[in-house]
Amino acid sequence: VRLWVEDNGIGIAHEHQEKLFKVFERIHPGTRYPGTGIGLAIVRRAAERMSGTAGVVSAEGRGSRFWLELGHPEGSTLDRPNTNGE
């Protein structure tokens, strides 16, 4: 399952995008955009614990598309075909 959240903000330069997912890393000073710099790091770590990940597709001046992908662990019941005829 992949969920997307899209905005029409200022966008994020490619060289700064991975910083968003590191704890306490900020692209802009807190006086311009409030926050602690941990939100997206928590999202990615939580997704990875559920066999998924999170990321961003963005370009300066064009907004951003953040995505969260959740998988399922190998060996889970989702990997097994239904043999009960249902």
PDB file of N, CA and C in Angstrom:
ATOM      1  N   VAL A   1       0.847  -1.168   0.000  1.00  0.00           N
ATOM      2  CA  VAL A   1       0.000   0.000   0.000  1.00  0.00           C
ATOM      3  C   VAL A   1       0.890   1.228   0.000  1.00  0.00           C
ATOM      4  N   ARG A   2       0.617   2.163  -0.881  1.00  0.00           N
ATOM      5  CA  ARG A   2       1.370   3.420  -0.907  1.00  0.00           C
ATOM      6  C   ARG A   2       0.385   4.579  -0.801  1.00  0.00           C
ATOM      7  N   LEU A   3       0.636   5.455   0.161  1.00  0.00           N
ATOM      8  CA  LEU A   3      -0.167   6.659   0.370  1.00  0.00           C
ATOM      9  C   LEU A   3       0.667   7.865  -0.034  1.00  0.00           C
ATOM     10  N   TRP A   4       0.029   8.822  -0.692  1.00  0.00           N
ATOM     11  CA  TRP A   4       0.707  10.050  -1.113  1.00  0.00           C
ATOM     12  C   TRP A   4       0.057  11.254  -0.448  1.00  0.00           C
ATOM     13  N   VAL A   5       0.870  12.230  -0.080  1.00  0.00           N
ATOM     14  CA  VAL A   5       0.388  13.527   0.397  1.00  0.00           C
ATOM     15  C   VAL A   5       1.113  14.569  -0.442  1.00  0.00           C
ATOM     16  N   GLU A   6       0.347  15.419  -1.083  1.00  0.00           N
ATOM     17  CA  GLU A   6       0.933  16.388  -2.004  1.00  0.00           C
ATOM     18  C   GLU A   6       0.626  17.805  -1.537  1.00  0.00           C
ATOM     19  N   ASP A   7       1.595  18.705  -1.705  1.00  0.00           N
ATOM     20  CA  ASP A   7       1.353  20.110  -1.389  1.00  0.00           C
ATOM     21  C   ASP A   7       1.789  20.979  -2.562  1.00  0.00           C
ATOM     22  N   ASN A   8       1.481  22.241  -2.481  1.00  0.00           N
ATOM     23  CA  ASN A   8       1.897  23.174  -3.529  1.00  0.00           C
ATOM     24  C   ASN A   8       2.807  24.244  -2.927  1.00  0.00           C
ATOM     25  N   GLY A   9       3.648  23.818  -1.985  1.00  0.00           N
ATOM     26  CA  GLY A   9       4.556  24.728  -1.294  1.00  0.00           C
ATOM     27  C   GLY A   9       5.763  25.102  -2.129  1.00  0.00           C
ATOM     28  N   ILE A  10       6.835  25.482  -1.439  1.00  0.00           N
ATOM     29  CA  ILE A  10       8.030  26.000  -2.102  1.00  0.00           C
ATOM     30  C   ILE A  10       8.893  24.920  -2.734  1.00  0.00           C
ATOM     31  N   GLY A  11       8.646  23.671  -2.410  1.00  0.00           N
ATOM     32  CA  GLY A  11       9.446  22.576  -2.947  1.00  0.00           C
ATOM     33  C   GLY A  11      10.761  22.419  -2.203  1.00  0.00           C
ATOM     34  N   ILE A  12      11.445  21.317  -2.462  1.00  0.00           N
ATOM     35  CA  ILE A  12      12.682  20.988  -1.758  1.00  0.00           C
ATOM     36  C   ILE A  12      13.715  20.565  -2.793  1.00  0.00           C
ATOM     37  N   ALA A  13      14.867  21.203  -2.753  1.00  0.00           N
ATOM     38  CA  ALA A  13      15.947  20.847  -3.673  1.00  0.00           C
ATOM     39  C   ALA A  13      16.368  19.399  -3.435  1.00  0.00           C
ATOM     40  N   HIS A  14      16.747  18.722  -4.508  1.00  0.00           N
ATOM     41  CA  HIS A  14      17.098  17.305  -4.434  1.00  0.00           C
ATOM     42  C   HIS A  14      18.174  17.027  -3.380  1.00  0.00           C
ATOM     43  N   GLU A  15      19.175  17.881  -3.298  1.00  0.00           N
ATOM     44  CA  GLU A  15      20.282  17.638  -2.365  1.00  0.00           C
ATOM     45  C   GLU A  15      19.873  17.738  -0.896  1.00  0.00           C
ATOM     46  N   HIS A  16      18.692  18.277  -0.604  1.00  0.00           N
ATOM     47  CA  HIS A  16      18.225  18.402   0.781  1.00  0.00           C
ATOM     48  C   HIS A  16      17.175  17.360   1.165  1.00  0.00           C
ATOM     49  N   GLN A  17      16.683  16.601   0.224  1.00  0.00           N
ATOM     50  CA  GLN A  17      15.539  15.731   0.488  1.00  0.00           C
ATOM     51  C   GLN A  17      15.814  14.651   1.525  1.00  0.00           C
ATOM     52  N   GLU A  18      16.955  14.004   1.511  1.00  0.00           N
ATOM     53  CA  GLU A  18      17.233  12.951   2.497  1.00  0.00           C
ATOM     54  C   GLU A  18      17.400  13.516   3.904  1.00  0.00           C
ATOM     55  N   LYS A  19      17.792  14.776   4.025  1.00  0.00           N
ATOM     56  CA  LYS A  19      17.919  15.411   5.343  1.00  0.00           C
ATOM     57  C   LYS A  19      16.592  15.395   6.090  1.00  0.00           C
ATOM     58  N   LEU A  20      15.493  15.465   5.355  1.00  0.00           N
ATOM     59  CA  LEU A  20      14.166  15.506   5.976  1.00  0.00           C
ATOM     60  C   LEU A  20      13.892  14.286   6.841  1.00  0.00           C
ATOM     61  N   PHE A  21      14.545  13.180   6.557  1.00  0.00           N
ATOM     62  CA  PHE A  21      14.266  11.922   7.240  1.00  0.00           C
ATOM     63  C   PHE A  21      15.308  11.591   8.306  1.00  0.00           C
ATOM     64  N   LYS A  22      16.166  12.545   8.628  1.00  0.00           N
ATOM     65  CA  LYS A  22      17.165  12.367   9.684  1.00  0.00           C
ATOM     66  C   LYS A  22      16.737  13.169  10.908  1.00  0.00           C
ATOM     67  N   VAL A  23      16.908  12.589  12.090  1.00  0.00           N
ATOM     68  CA  VAL A  23      16.469  13.223  13.335  1.00  0.00           C
ATOM     69  C   VAL A  23      17.195  14.553  13.538  1.00  0.00           C
ATOM     70  N   PHE A  24      16.422  15.575  13.834  1.00  0.00           N
ATOM     71  CA  PHE A  24      16.883  16.935  14.136  1.00  0.00           C
ATOM     72  C   PHE A  24      17.562  17.648  12.965  1.00  0.00           C
ATOM     73  N   GLU A  25      17.462  17.109  11.773  1.00  0.00           N
ATOM     74  CA  GLU A  25      17.986  17.806  10.592  1.00  0.00           C
ATOM     75  C   GLU A  25      16.903  18.752  10.090  1.00  0.00           C
ATOM     76  N   ARG A  26      17.298  19.960   9.802  1.00  0.00           N
ATOM     77  CA  ARG A  26      16.360  20.955   9.292  1.00  0.00           C
ATOM     78  C   ARG A  26      16.969  21.625   8.069  1.00  0.00           C
ATOM     79  N   ILE A  27      16.134  21.951   7.118  1.00  0.00           N
ATOM     80  CA  ILE A  27      16.588  22.637   5.916  1.00  0.00           C
ATOM     81  C   ILE A  27      16.562  24.151   6.134  1.00  0.00           C
ATOM     82  N   HIS A  28      15.523  24.621   6.825  1.00  0.00           N
ATOM     83  CA  HIS A  28      15.346  26.049   7.096  1.00  0.00           C
ATOM     84  C   HIS A  28      15.411  26.281   8.599  1.00  0.00           C
ATOM     85  N   PRO A  29      15.759  27.488   9.023  1.00  0.00           N
ATOM     86  CA  PRO A  29      15.767  27.775  10.463  1.00  0.00           C
ATOM     87  C   PRO A  29      14.362  27.687  11.057  1.00  0.00           C
ATOM     88  N   GLY A  30      14.299  27.322  12.332  1.00  0.00           N
ATOM     89  CA  GLY A  30      13.016  27.169  13.013  1.00  0.00           C
ATOM     90  C   GLY A  30      12.199  28.437  13.083  1.00  0.00           C
ATOM     91  N   THR A  31      12.826  29.584  12.921  1.00  0.00           N
ATOM     92  CA  THR A  31      12.072  30.836  12.945  1.00  0.00           C
ATOM     93  C   THR A  31      11.238  31.009  11.681  1.00  0.00           C
ATOM     94  N   ARG A  32      11.660  30.399  10.597  1.00  0.00           N
ATOM     95  CA  ARG A  32      10.922  30.504   9.333  1.00  0.00           C
ATOM     96  C   ARG A  32       9.823  29.445   9.241  1.00  0.00           C
ATOM     97  N   TYR A  33      10.160  28.211   9.592  1.00  0.00           N
ATOM     98  CA  TYR A  33       9.202  27.104   9.583  1.00  0.00           C
ATOM     99  C   TYR A  33       9.341  26.381  10.912  1.00  0.00           C
ATOM    100  N   PRO A  34       8.336  26.463  11.780  1.00  0.00           N
ATOM    101  CA  PRO A  34       8.463  25.843  13.105  1.00  0.00           C
ATOM    102  C   PRO A  34       8.513  24.320  13.026  1.00  0.00           C
ATOM    103  N   GLY A  35       9.078  23.732  14.052  1.00  0.00           N
ATOM    104  CA  GLY A  35       9.147  22.276  14.150  1.00  0.00           C
ATOM    105  C   GLY A  35      10.450  21.851  14.784  1.00  0.00           C
ATOM    106  N   THR A  36      10.532  20.577  15.118  1.00  0.00           N
ATOM    107  CA  THR A  36      11.723  20.060  15.791  1.00  0.00           C
ATOM    108  C   THR A  36      12.643  19.285  14.868  1.00  0.00           C
ATOM    109  N   GLY A  37      12.146  18.867  13.718  1.00  0.00           N
ATOM    110  CA  GLY A  37      12.974  18.093  12.804  1.00  0.00           C
ATOM    111  C   GLY A  37      12.967  16.605  13.099  1.00  0.00           C
ATOM    112  N   ILE A  38      11.927  16.114  13.786  1.00  0.00           N
ATOM    113  CA  ILE A  38      11.882  14.672  14.058  1.00  0.00           C
ATOM    114  C   ILE A  38      10.692  13.966  13.413  1.00  0.00           C
ATOM    115  N   GLY A  39       9.710  14.707  12.949  1.00  0.00           N
ATOM    116  CA  GLY A  39       8.472  14.098  12.460  1.00  0.00           C
ATOM    117  C   GLY A  39       8.654  13.090  11.341  1.00  0.00           C
ATOM    118  N   LEU A  40       9.312  13.484  10.264  1.00  0.00           N
ATOM    119  CA  LEU A  40       9.479  12.574   9.132  1.00  0.00           C
ATOM    120  C   LEU A  40      10.462  11.453   9.438  1.00  0.00           C
ATOM    121  N   ALA A  41      11.409  11.699  10.341  1.00  0.00           N
ATOM    122  CA  ALA A  41      12.318  10.622  10.768  1.00  0.00           C
ATOM    123  C   ALA A  41      11.531   9.536  11.491  1.00  0.00           C
ATOM    124  N   ILE A  42      10.585   9.941  12.324  1.00  0.00           N
ATOM    125  CA  ILE A  42       9.740   8.973  13.031  1.00  0.00           C
ATOM    126  C   ILE A  42       8.872   8.210  12.036  1.00  0.00           C
ATOM    127  N   VAL A  43       8.303   8.923  11.070  1.00  0.00           N
ATOM    128  CA  VAL A  43       7.457   8.276  10.058  1.00  0.00           C
ATOM    129  C   VAL A  43       8.243   7.201   9.315  1.00  0.00           C
ATOM    130  N   ARG A  44       9.453   7.536   8.862  1.00  0.00           N
ATOM    131  CA  ARG A  44      10.242   6.559   8.104  1.00  0.00           C
ATOM    132  C   ARG A  44      10.615   5.360   8.972  1.00  0.00           C
ATOM    133  N   ARG A  45      11.042   5.605  10.193  1.00  0.00           N
ATOM    134  CA  ARG A  45      11.427   4.488  11.069  1.00  0.00           C
ATOM    135  C   ARG A  45      10.239   3.591  11.385  1.00  0.00           C
ATOM    136  N   ALA A  46       9.086   4.188  11.624  1.00  0.00           N
ATOM    137  CA  ALA A  46       7.890   3.385  11.887  1.00  0.00           C
ATOM    138  C   ALA A  46       7.528   2.552  10.660  1.00  0.00           C
ATOM    139  N   ALA A  47       7.595   3.156   9.487  1.00  0.00           N
ATOM    140  CA  ALA A  47       7.292   2.426   8.249  1.00  0.00           C
ATOM    141  C   ALA A  47       8.264   1.271   8.054  1.00  0.00           C
ATOM    142  N   GLU A  48       9.550   1.500   8.326  1.00  0.00           N
ATOM    143  CA  GLU A  48      10.544   0.440   8.162  1.00  0.00           C
ATOM    144  C   GLU A  48      10.286  -0.721   9.115  1.00  0.00           C
ATOM    145  N   ARG A  49       9.766  -0.443  10.290  1.00  0.00           N
ATOM    146  CA  ARG A  49       9.422  -1.517  11.232  1.00  0.00           C
ATOM    147  C   ARG A  49       8.240  -2.347  10.730  1.00  0.00           C
ATOM    148  N   MET A  50       7.489  -1.784   9.781  1.00  0.00           N
ATOM    149  CA  MET A  50       6.349  -2.496   9.194  1.00  0.00           C
ATOM    150  C   MET A  50       6.667  -2.930   7.764  1.00  0.00           C
ATOM    151  N   SER A  51       7.942  -3.178   7.488  1.00  0.00           N
ATOM    152  CA  SER A  51       8.409  -3.620   6.166  1.00  0.00           C
ATOM    153  C   SER A  51       8.084  -2.623   5.066  1.00  0.00           C
ATOM    154  N   GLY A  52       8.151  -1.354   5.389  1.00  0.00           N
ATOM    155  CA  GLY A  52       7.865  -0.320   4.405  1.00  0.00           C
ATOM    156  C   GLY A  52       8.922   0.756   4.418  1.00  0.00           C
ATOM    157  N   THR A  53       8.570   1.908   3.879  1.00  0.00           N
ATOM    158  CA  THR A  53       9.478   3.051   3.868  1.00  0.00           C
ATOM    159  C   THR A  53       8.676   4.320   3.596  1.00  0.00           C
ATOM    160  N   ALA A  54       9.364   5.447   3.585  1.00  0.00           N
ATOM    161  CA  ALA A  54       8.743   6.738   3.290  1.00  0.00           C
ATOM    162  C   ALA A  54       9.731   7.553   2.479  1.00  0.00           C
ATOM    163  N   GLY A  55       9.216   8.458   1.672  1.00  0.00           N
ATOM    164  CA  GLY A  55      10.099   9.268   0.856  1.00  0.00           C
ATOM    165  C   GLY A  55       9.415  10.524   0.360  1.00  0.00           C
ATOM    166  N   VAL A  56      10.113  11.241  -0.487  1.00  0.00           N
ATOM    167  CA  VAL A  56       9.591  12.487  -1.039  1.00  0.00           C
ATOM    168  C   VAL A  56      10.044  12.623  -2.486  1.00  0.00           C
ATOM    169  N   VAL A  57       9.174  13.207  -3.285  1.00  0.00           N
ATOM    170  CA  VAL A  57       9.489  13.607  -4.649  1.00  0.00           C
ATOM    171  C   VAL A  57       9.193  15.100  -4.693  1.00  0.00           C
ATOM    172  N   SER A  58      10.192  15.906  -5.016  1.00  0.00           N
ATOM    173  CA  SER A  58       9.989  17.345  -4.958  1.00  0.00           C
ATOM    174  C   SER A  58      10.956  18.063  -5.877  1.00  0.00           C
ATOM    175  N   ALA A  59      10.589  19.271  -6.232  1.00  0.00           N
ATOM    176  CA  ALA A  59      11.464  20.167  -6.985  1.00  0.00           C
ATOM    177  C   ALA A  59      11.175  21.585  -6.506  1.00  0.00           C
ATOM    178  N   GLU A  60      12.211  22.386  -6.415  1.00  0.00           N
ATOM    179  CA  GLU A  60      12.030  23.759  -5.953  1.00  0.00           C
ATOM    180  C   GLU A  60      11.016  24.495  -6.818  1.00  0.00           C
ATOM    181  N   GLY A  61      10.105  25.196  -6.154  1.00  0.00           N
ATOM    182  CA  GLY A  61       9.088  25.968  -6.842  1.00  0.00           C
ATOM    183  C   GLY A  61       7.910  25.168  -7.355  1.00  0.00           C
ATOM    184  N   ARG A  62       7.898  23.856  -7.119  1.00  0.00           N
ATOM    185  CA  ARG A  62       6.826  23.003  -7.649  1.00  0.00           C
ATOM    186  C   ARG A  62       6.065  22.243  -6.579  1.00  0.00           C
ATOM    187  N   GLY A  63       6.374  22.415  -5.322  1.00  0.00           N
ATOM    188  CA  GLY A  63       5.697  21.659  -4.278  1.00  0.00           C
ATOM    189  C   GLY A  63       6.358  20.309  -4.057  1.00  0.00           C
ATOM    190  N   SER A  64       5.739  19.511  -3.220  1.00  0.00           N
ATOM    191  CA  SER A  64       6.317  18.218  -2.831  1.00  0.00           C
ATOM    192  C   SER A  64       5.249  17.145  -2.781  1.00  0.00           C
ATOM    193  N   ARG A  65       5.667  15.911  -3.018  1.00  0.00           N
ATOM    194  CA  ARG A  65       4.802  14.737  -2.852  1.00  0.00           C
ATOM    195  C   ARG A  65       5.521  13.797  -1.892  1.00  0.00           C
ATOM    196  N   PHE A  66       4.971  13.655  -0.700  1.00  0.00           N
ATOM    197  CA  PHE A  66       5.511  12.733   0.290  1.00  0.00           C
ATOM    198  C   PHE A  66       4.754  11.426   0.177  1.00  0.00           C
ATOM    199  N   TRP A  67       5.440  10.303   0.349  1.00  0.00           N
ATOM    200  CA  TRP A  67       4.781   9.008   0.260  1.00  0.00           C
ATOM    201  C   TRP A  67       5.184   8.117   1.421  1.00  0.00           C
ATOM    202  N   LEU A  68       4.255   7.268   1.770  1.00  0.00           N
ATOM    203  CA  LEU A  68       4.436   6.268   2.820  1.00  0.00           C
ATOM    204  C   LEU A  68       4.021   4.940   2.220  1.00  0.00           C
ATOM    205  N   GLU A  69       4.924   3.976   2.254  1.00  0.00           N
ATOM    206  CA  GLU A  69       4.642   2.654   1.700  1.00  0.00           C
ATOM    207  C   GLU A  69       4.737   1.630   2.817  1.00  0.00           C
ATOM    208  N   LEU A  70       3.690   0.854   2.981  1.00  0.00           N
ATOM    209  CA  LEU A  70       3.670  -0.192   3.996  1.00  0.00           C
ATOM    210  C   LEU A  70       3.589  -1.537   3.309  1.00  0.00           C
ATOM    211  N   GLY A  71       4.479  -2.413   3.667  1.00  0.00           N
ATOM    212  CA  GLY A  71       4.504  -3.753   3.100  1.00  0.00           C
ATOM    213  C   GLY A  71       3.985  -4.750   4.109  1.00  0.00           C
ATOM    214  N   HIS A  72       4.325  -5.975   3.878  1.00  0.00           N
ATOM    215  CA  HIS A  72       4.008  -7.024   4.840  1.00  0.00           C
ATOM    216  C   HIS A  72       5.204  -7.955   4.898  1.00  0.00           C
ATOM    217  N   PRO A  73       5.535  -8.443   6.090  1.00  0.00           N
ATOM    218  CA  PRO A  73       6.709  -9.307   6.227  1.00  0.00           C
ATOM    219  C   PRO A  73       6.550 -10.596   5.438  1.00  0.00           C
ATOM    220  N   GLU A  74       7.658 -11.076   4.872  1.00  0.00           N
ATOM    221  CA  GLU A  74       7.605 -12.367   4.192  1.00  0.00           C
ATOM    222  C   GLU A  74       7.203 -13.435   5.193  1.00  0.00           C
ATOM    223  N   GLY A  75       6.406 -14.364   4.733  1.00  0.00           N
ATOM    224  CA  GLY A  75       5.926 -15.416   5.620  1.00  0.00           C
ATOM    225  C   GLY A  75       4.611 -15.065   6.292  1.00  0.00           C
ATOM    226  N   SER A  76       4.128 -13.834   6.090  1.00  0.00           N
ATOM    227  CA  SER A  76       2.846 -13.474   6.688  1.00  0.00           C
ATOM    228  C   SER A  76       1.731 -14.152   5.900  1.00  0.00           C
ATOM    229  N   THR A  77       0.533 -14.128   6.423  1.00  0.00           N
ATOM    230  CA  THR A  77      -0.594 -14.780   5.757  1.00  0.00           C
ATOM    231  C   THR A  77      -0.893 -14.140   4.410  1.00  0.00           C
ATOM    232  N   LEU A  78      -0.444 -12.906   4.184  1.00  0.00           N
ATOM    233  CA  LEU A  78      -0.674 -12.264   2.893  1.00  0.00           C
ATOM    234  C   LEU A  78       0.143 -12.905   1.784  1.00  0.00           C
ATOM    235  N   ASP A  79       1.221 -13.628   2.148  1.00  0.00           N
ATOM    236  CA  ASP A  79       2.047 -14.303   1.153  1.00  0.00           C
ATOM    237  C   ASP A  79       1.486 -15.664   0.756  1.00  0.00           C
ATOM    238  N   ARG A  80       0.569 -16.169   1.521  1.00  0.00           N
ATOM    239  CA  ARG A  80       0.065 -17.519   1.275  1.00  0.00           C
ATOM    240  C   ARG A  80      -1.227 -17.476   0.464  1.00  0.00           C
ATOM    241  N   PRO A  81      -1.318 -18.266  -0.584  1.00  0.00           N
ATOM    242  CA  PRO A  81      -2.556 -18.290  -1.360  1.00  0.00           C
ATOM    243  C   PRO A  81      -3.683 -18.930  -0.556  1.00  0.00           C
ATOM    244  N   ASN A  82      -4.895 -18.493  -0.843  1.00  0.00           N
ATOM    245  CA  ASN A  82      -6.072 -19.057  -0.197  1.00  0.00           C
ATOM    246  C   ASN A  82      -6.386 -20.388  -0.867  1.00  0.00           C
ATOM    247  N   THR A  83      -6.324 -21.473  -0.110  1.00  0.00           N
ATOM    248  CA  THR A  83      -6.583 -22.805  -0.665  1.00  0.00           C
ATOM    249  C   THR A  83      -7.920 -23.361  -0.211  1.00  0.00           C
ATOM    250  N   ASN A  84      -8.734 -22.526   0.429  1.00  0.00           N
ATOM    251  CA  ASN A  84     -10.040 -22.970   0.921  1.00  0.00           C
ATOM    252  C   ASN A  84     -11.145 -22.751  -0.102  1.00  0.00           C
ATOM    253  N   GLY A  85     -10.809 -22.298  -1.286  1.00  0.00           N
ATOM    254  CA  GLY A  85     -11.821 -22.070  -2.304  1.00  0.00           C
ATOM    255  C   GLY A  85     -12.619 -20.801  -2.077  1.00  0.00           C
ATOM    256  N   GLU A  86     -12.181 -19.940  -1.200  1.00  0.00           N
ATOM    257  CA  GLU A  86     -12.903 -18.690  -0.910  1.00  0.00           C
ATOM    258  C   GLU A  86     -12.334 -17.549  -1.700  1.00  0.00           C
TER     259      GLU A  86
END
